[in-house]
Coordinates of C-alpha atoms in Angstrom, one line a residue:
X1 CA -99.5 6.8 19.8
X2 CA -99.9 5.4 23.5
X3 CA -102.8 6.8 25.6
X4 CA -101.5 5.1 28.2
X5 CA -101.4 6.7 31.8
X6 CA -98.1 6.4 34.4
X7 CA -98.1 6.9 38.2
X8 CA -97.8 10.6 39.1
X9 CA -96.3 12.1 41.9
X10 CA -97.6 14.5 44.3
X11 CA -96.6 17.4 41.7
X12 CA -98.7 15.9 39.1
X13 CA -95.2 14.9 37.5
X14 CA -94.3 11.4 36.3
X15 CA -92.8 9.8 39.4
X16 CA -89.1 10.1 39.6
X17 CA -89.0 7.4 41.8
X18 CA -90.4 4.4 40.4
X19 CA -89.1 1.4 39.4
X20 CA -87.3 0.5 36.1
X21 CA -89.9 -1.1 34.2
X22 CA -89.1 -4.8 33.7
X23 CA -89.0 -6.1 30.0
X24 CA -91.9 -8.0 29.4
X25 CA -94.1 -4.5 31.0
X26 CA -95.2 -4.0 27.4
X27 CA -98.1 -1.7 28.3
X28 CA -95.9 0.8 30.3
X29 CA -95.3 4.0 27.8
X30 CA -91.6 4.3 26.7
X31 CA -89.6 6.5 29.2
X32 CA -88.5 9.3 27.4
X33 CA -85.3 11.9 28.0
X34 CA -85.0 15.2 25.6
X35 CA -82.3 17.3 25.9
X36 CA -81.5 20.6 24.5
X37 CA -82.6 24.2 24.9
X38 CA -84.8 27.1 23.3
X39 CA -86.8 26.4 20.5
X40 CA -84.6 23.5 19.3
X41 CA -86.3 21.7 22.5
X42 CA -89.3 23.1 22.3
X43 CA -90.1 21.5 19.4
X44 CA -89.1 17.8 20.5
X45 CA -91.0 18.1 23.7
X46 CA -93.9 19.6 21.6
X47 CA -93.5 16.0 19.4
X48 CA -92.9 13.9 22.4
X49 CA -95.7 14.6 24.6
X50 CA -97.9 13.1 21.2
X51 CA -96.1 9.8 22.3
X52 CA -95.3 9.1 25.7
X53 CA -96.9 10.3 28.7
X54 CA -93.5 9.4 30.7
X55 CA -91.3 12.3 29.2
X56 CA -88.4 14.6 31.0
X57 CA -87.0 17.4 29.4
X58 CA -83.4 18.1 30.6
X59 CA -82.4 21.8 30.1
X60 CA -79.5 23.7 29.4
X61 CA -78.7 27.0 32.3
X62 CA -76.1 28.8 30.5
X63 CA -78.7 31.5 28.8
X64 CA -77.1 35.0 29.7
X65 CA -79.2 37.8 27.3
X66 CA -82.7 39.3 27.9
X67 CA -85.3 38.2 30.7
X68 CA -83.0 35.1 31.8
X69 CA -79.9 37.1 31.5
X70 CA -81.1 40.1 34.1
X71 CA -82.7 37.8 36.4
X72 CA -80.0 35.6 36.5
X73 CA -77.0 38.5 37.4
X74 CA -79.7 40.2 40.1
X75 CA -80.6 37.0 41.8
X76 CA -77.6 34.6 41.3
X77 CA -80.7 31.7 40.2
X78 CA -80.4 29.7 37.1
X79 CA -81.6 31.5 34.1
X80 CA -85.2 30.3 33.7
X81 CA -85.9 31.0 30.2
X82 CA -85.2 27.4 28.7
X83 CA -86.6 25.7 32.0
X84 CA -90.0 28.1 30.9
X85 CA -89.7 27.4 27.1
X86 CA -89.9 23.4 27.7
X87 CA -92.8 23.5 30.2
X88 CA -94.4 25.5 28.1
X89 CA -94.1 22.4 25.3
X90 CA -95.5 20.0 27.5
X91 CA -98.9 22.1 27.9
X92 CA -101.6 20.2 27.0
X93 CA -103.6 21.2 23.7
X94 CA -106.8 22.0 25.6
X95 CA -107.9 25.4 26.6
X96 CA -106.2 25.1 30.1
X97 CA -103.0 24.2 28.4
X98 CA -103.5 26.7 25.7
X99 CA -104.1 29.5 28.0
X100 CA -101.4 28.7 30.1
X101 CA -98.8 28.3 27.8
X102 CA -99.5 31.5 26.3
X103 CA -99.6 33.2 30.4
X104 CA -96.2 31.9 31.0
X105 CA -94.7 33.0 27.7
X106 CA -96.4 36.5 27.7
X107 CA -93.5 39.0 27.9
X108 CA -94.2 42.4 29.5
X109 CA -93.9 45.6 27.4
X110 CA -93.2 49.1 29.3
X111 CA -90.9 51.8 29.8
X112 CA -90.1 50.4 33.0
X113 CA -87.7 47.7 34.6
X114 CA -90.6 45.2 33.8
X115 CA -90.1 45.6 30.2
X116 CA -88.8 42.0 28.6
X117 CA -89.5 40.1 31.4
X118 CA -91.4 36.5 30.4
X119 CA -94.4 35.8 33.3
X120 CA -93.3 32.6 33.3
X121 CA -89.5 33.4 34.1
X122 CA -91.1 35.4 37.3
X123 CA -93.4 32.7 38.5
X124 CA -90.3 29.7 38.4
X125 CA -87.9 32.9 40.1
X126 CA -90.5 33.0 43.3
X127 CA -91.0 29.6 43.1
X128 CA -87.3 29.2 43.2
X129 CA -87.0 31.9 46.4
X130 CA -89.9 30.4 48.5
X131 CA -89.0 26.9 47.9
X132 CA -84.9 26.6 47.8
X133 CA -85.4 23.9 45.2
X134 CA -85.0 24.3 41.8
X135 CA -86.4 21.2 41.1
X136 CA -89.2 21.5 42.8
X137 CA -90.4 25.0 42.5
X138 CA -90.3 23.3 38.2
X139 CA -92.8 20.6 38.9
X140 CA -95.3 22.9 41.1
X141 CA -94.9 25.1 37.8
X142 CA -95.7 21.6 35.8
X143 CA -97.9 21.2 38.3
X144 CA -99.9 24.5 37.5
X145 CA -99.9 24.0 33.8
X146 CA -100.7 20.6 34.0
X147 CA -97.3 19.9 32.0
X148 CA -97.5 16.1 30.3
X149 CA -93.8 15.9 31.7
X150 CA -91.4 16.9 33.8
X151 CA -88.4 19.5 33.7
X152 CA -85.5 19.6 35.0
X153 CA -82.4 21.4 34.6
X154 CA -79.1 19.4 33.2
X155 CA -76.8 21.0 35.6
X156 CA -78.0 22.3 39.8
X157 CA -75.7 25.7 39.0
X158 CA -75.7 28.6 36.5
X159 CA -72.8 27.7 33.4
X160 CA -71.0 30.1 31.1
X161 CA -70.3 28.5 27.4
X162 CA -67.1 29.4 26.4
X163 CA -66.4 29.0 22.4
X164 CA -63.6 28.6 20.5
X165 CA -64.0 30.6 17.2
X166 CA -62.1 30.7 14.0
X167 CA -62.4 33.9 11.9
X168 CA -64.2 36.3 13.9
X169 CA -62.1 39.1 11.9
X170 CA -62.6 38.4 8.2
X171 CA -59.4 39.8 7.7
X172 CA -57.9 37.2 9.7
X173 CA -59.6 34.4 8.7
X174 CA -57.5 31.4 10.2
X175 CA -57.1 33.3 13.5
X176 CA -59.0 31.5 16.3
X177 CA -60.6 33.7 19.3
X178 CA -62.1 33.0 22.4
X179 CA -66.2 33.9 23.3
X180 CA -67.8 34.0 26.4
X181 CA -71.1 33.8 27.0
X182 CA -74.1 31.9 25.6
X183 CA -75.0 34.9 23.5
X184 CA -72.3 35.6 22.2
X185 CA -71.2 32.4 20.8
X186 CA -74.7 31.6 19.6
X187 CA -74.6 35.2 17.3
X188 CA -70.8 34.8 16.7
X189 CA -69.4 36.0 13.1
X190 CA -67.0 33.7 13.3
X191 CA -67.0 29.3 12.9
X192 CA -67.2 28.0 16.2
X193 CA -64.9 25.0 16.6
X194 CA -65.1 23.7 20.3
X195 CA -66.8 24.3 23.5
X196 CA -66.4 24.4 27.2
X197 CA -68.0 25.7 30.0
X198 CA -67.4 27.6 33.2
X199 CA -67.0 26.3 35.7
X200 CA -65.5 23.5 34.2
X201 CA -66.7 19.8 35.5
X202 CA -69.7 21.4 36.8
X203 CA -71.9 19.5 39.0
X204 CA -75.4 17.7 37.3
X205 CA -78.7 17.5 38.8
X206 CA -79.0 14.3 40.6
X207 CA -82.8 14.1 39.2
X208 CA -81.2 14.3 35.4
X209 CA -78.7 11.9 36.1
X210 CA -81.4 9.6 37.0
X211 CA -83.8 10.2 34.5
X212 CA -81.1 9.1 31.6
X213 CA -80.0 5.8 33.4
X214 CA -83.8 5.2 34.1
X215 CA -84.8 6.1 30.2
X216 CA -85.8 4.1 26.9
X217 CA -84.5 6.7 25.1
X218 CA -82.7 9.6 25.1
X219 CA -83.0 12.7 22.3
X220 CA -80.2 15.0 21.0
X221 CA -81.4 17.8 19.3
X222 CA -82.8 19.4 17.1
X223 CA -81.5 22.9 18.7
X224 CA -78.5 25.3 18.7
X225 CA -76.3 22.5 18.3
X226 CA -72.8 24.4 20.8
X227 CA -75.3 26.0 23.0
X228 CA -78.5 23.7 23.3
X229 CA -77.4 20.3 22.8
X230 CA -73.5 19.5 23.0
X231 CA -73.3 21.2 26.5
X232 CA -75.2 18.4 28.4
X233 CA -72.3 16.4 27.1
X234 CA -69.5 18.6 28.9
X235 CA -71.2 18.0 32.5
X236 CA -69.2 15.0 33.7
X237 CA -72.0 13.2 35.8
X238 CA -74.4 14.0 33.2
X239 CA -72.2 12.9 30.3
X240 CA -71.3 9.6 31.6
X241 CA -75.1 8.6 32.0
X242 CA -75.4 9.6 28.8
X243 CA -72.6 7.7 27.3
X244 CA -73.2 4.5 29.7
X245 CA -77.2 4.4 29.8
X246 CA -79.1 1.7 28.6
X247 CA -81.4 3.5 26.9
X248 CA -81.3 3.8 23.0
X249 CA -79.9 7.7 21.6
X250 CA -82.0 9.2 19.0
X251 CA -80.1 12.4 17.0
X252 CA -82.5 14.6 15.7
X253 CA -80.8 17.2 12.8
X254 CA -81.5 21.0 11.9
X255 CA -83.1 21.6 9.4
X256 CA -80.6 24.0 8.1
X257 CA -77.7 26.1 9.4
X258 CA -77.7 28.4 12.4
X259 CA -76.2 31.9 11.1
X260 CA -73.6 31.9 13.2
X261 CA -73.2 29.2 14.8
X262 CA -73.3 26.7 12.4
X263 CA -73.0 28.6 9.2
X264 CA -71.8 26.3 6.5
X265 CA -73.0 23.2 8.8
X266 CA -73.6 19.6 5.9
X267 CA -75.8 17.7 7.8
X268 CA -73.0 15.1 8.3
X269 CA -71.4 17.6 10.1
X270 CA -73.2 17.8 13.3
X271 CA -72.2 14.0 13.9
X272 CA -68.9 14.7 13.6
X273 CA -68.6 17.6 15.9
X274 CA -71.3 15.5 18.1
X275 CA -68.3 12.5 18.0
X276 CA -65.6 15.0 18.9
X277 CA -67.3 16.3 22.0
X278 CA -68.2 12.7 23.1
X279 CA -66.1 10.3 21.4
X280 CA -67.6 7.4 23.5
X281 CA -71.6 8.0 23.1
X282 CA -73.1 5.8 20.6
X283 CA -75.8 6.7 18.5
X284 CA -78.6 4.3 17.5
X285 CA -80.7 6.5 14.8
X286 CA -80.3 9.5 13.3
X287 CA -83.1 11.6 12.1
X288 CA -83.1 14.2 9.9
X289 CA -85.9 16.0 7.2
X290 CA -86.0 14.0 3.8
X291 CA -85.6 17.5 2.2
X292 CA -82.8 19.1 4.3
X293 CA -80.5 16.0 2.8
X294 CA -78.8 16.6 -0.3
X295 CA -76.2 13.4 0.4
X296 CA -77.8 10.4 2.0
X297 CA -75.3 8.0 1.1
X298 CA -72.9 10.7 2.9
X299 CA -75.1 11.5 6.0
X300 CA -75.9 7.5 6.4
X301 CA -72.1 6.7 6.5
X302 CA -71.9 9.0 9.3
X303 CA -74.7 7.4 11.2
X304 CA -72.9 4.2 10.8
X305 CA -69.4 5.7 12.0
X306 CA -71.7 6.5 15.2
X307 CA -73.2 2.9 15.6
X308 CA -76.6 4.0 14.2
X309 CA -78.9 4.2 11.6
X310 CA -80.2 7.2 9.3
X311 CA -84.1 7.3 9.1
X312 CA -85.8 10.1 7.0
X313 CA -88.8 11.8 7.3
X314 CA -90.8 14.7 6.4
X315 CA -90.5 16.7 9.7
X316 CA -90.2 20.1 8.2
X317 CA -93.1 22.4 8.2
X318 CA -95.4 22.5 5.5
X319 CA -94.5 25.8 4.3
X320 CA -91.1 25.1 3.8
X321 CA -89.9 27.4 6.7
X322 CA -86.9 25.7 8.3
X323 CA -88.9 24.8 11.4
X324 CA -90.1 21.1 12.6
X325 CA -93.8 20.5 12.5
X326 CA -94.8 18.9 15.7
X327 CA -96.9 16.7 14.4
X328 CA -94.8 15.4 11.4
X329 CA -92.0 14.9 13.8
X330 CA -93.8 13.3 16.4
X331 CA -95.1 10.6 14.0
X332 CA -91.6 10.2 13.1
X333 CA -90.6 9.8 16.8
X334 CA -93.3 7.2 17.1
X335 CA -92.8 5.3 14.3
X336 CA -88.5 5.2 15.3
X337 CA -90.0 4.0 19.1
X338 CA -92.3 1.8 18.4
X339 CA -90.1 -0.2 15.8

C-alpha cells in the first residue's frame, strides 16, 4: 500500500485545488472518492485510508433521527452525524487518532437536553455557526483529528428521502405507500422500490462535484443501499460527475440484507436497482465477500450488464458477523487499484 505523501492545504486536507495528475505521475497516490453514509462508509474510508493518502469521503445530509435529527430541526444545519461518522474513519491509528476518534463519537448520557448528543456533532455545529461554511468548518474538524482525508457533504442543503414502498400492511401486500424521512424508509416493514428526495434536483457541493471529475476512482457502497449510497445519484450536478467522470467506479456489496430496507436483497440485486436509479453510470468492478455469494455465475452476469467485472474476496469479518473487516477489505481495495 502507498506511503506516499500529497500536498496539503492550509487545513491539513489534501488540496482541493491541485492539478490533475498527468499519466505518466506514477508516484502520485491514486485519487480516491467514497461515497455513502453511516457505517456502510465508515467502513470504506476505514479501508481506504490503508491505501491512498489522497481520499475524499462524500456524505449523504438527509439523516433526520437522534443527535443529527434534533440539531438539524433547531438549527436549520445539515445533519452532522454522517459528516462525523466519516471523519471519524479517517483518524489515524495512533494514539492521537485513537483518542480522538473516540472524543468525537462519545455520546452524552443524562436526564437532560444533552442526552444523545454525539461531541462530534456539537463541535462541526459551532464550527458550522462561527464559520458559515460547511465545508470548511469539516476540514478544521479534519484538521483537529488529523483526518488522512477530507469530507465533504454530497449536497450544500439538508434533503428528505422519500420512498416508495410496497407492502407496508401485510394484509395488503401489493399495495405501494409513500415514506418520508431517512428513518423511516431505512426501518420500513415494507420493500422499498424507488427513491427521491426533497427538494427535488437539489443543489451539490461544488467541492464534491470536483472531487469526482478530479478522481481515479470512485466507490459505491457498502452501506444502506436507498439511504447511503443511491442518493448521491439523485443530485443532478453530483450525478452527472458521476456518470461522466473519468475516473474508474468500484461497487462494493453488503454483506447481507438490511431488515427493512433490503430484506430479501440477492446480491445481483443491488446492481439492478443501482442501474434503475442511474441507467447511464458504468461500473468497472464489482466487489463483493466470497462467502456472501451463493450465485457467481448470476452476480458476474450482472457486473457485465454494468460494463464491469466481479472480483471476490474475503472482506467479511473473521467471526462471521455481517460486517467488513477493514483490513481484509482494504487489501482488496488495493489489490483492485493497483491492477
Amino acid at each position: 500500500m502507498s506511503g506516499n505523501t500529497q500536498e496539503r492545504d492550509d487545513h491539513g486536507c489534501a488540496d482541493p485545488d491541485r492539478p490533475a495528475a498527468d499519466p505518466g505521475e506514477d508516484d502520485l497516490p491514486p485519487r480516491v472518492v467514497a461515497l455513502g453514509g453511516g457505517h456502510g462508509l465508515h467502513a470504506s474510508l476505514s479501508a481506504l485510508r490503508r491505501v491512498t493518502t489522497d481520499l475524499t469521503g462524500v456524505v449523504t445530509v438527509a439523516d433526520d433521527g437522534g443527535s443529527s435529527g434534533r440539531l438539524r430541526r433547531e438549527l436549520g444545519v445539515l445533519p452532522p452525524g454522517d459528516l462525523r461518522m466519516a471523519l471519524a474513519a479517517l483518524c489515524g491509528d495512533d494514539e492521537w487518532g485513537h483518542t480522538w476518534s473516540e472524543v468525537v463519537q462519545h455520546r452524552f448520557q443524562s436526564e437532560g437536553e444533552l442526552h444523545g448528543h454525539a461531541v462530534g456533532n456539537l463541535l462541526i455545529v459551532a464550527l458550522w455557526e462561527l464559520l458559515g461554511d460547511s465545508v470548511a468548518g469539516l476540514d478544521w474538524v479534519g484538521q483537529l483529528l488529523g483526518a488522512h482525508g477530507r469530507v465533504l457533504p454530497m449536497s450544500s442543503v439538508p434533503l428528505d428521502i422519500v420512498a416508495e414502498v410496497q407492502g407496508v400492511d401485510p394484509a395488503r401486500p401489493h399495495d405501494v405507500t409513500t415514506v418520508r424521512g431517512q428513518v423511516a424508509c431505512a426501518s420500513t416493514r415494507g420493500r422499498v422500490r424507488s427513491i427521491s428526495l426533497i427538494p427535488e434536483g437539489p443543489p451539490a457541493s461544488p467541492q464534491a462535484v470536483k472531487a469526482v471529475r478530479e478522481a481515479d476512482w470512485v466507490v459505491f457502497g457498502p452501506g444502506s443501499w436507498f439511504t447511503s449510497v443511491l442518493p448521491h445519484l439523485l443530485v443532478p450536478d453530483l450525478a452527472q460527475a458521476l456518470v461522466t467522470t473519468a475516473a474508474r467506479r468500484i461497487v462494493t456489496l453488503n454483506l447481507s440484507p438490511q431488515r427493512g430496507e433490503t430484506d430479501g436483497f440477492a446480491p445481483e440485486t443491488y446492481l439492478e436497482v443501482l442501474a434503475a436509479h442511474a441507467p447511464n453510470l458504468k461500473v468497472d468492478v464489482v466487489l463483493a465477500d466470497r462467502g456472501a455469494v451463493e450465485d457467481t455465475h448470476r452476480l458476474a452476469e450482472a457486473a457485465k450488464a454494468l460494463g464491469g467485472r466481479l472480483v471476490l474476496a474475503d472482506v467479511g469479518a473473521p467471526d462471521g458477523s455481517p460486517r467488513h473487516d477493514h483490513d481484509r477489505l482494504a487489501a482488496a481495495f488495493d489489490d483492485i487499484i493497483r491492477n
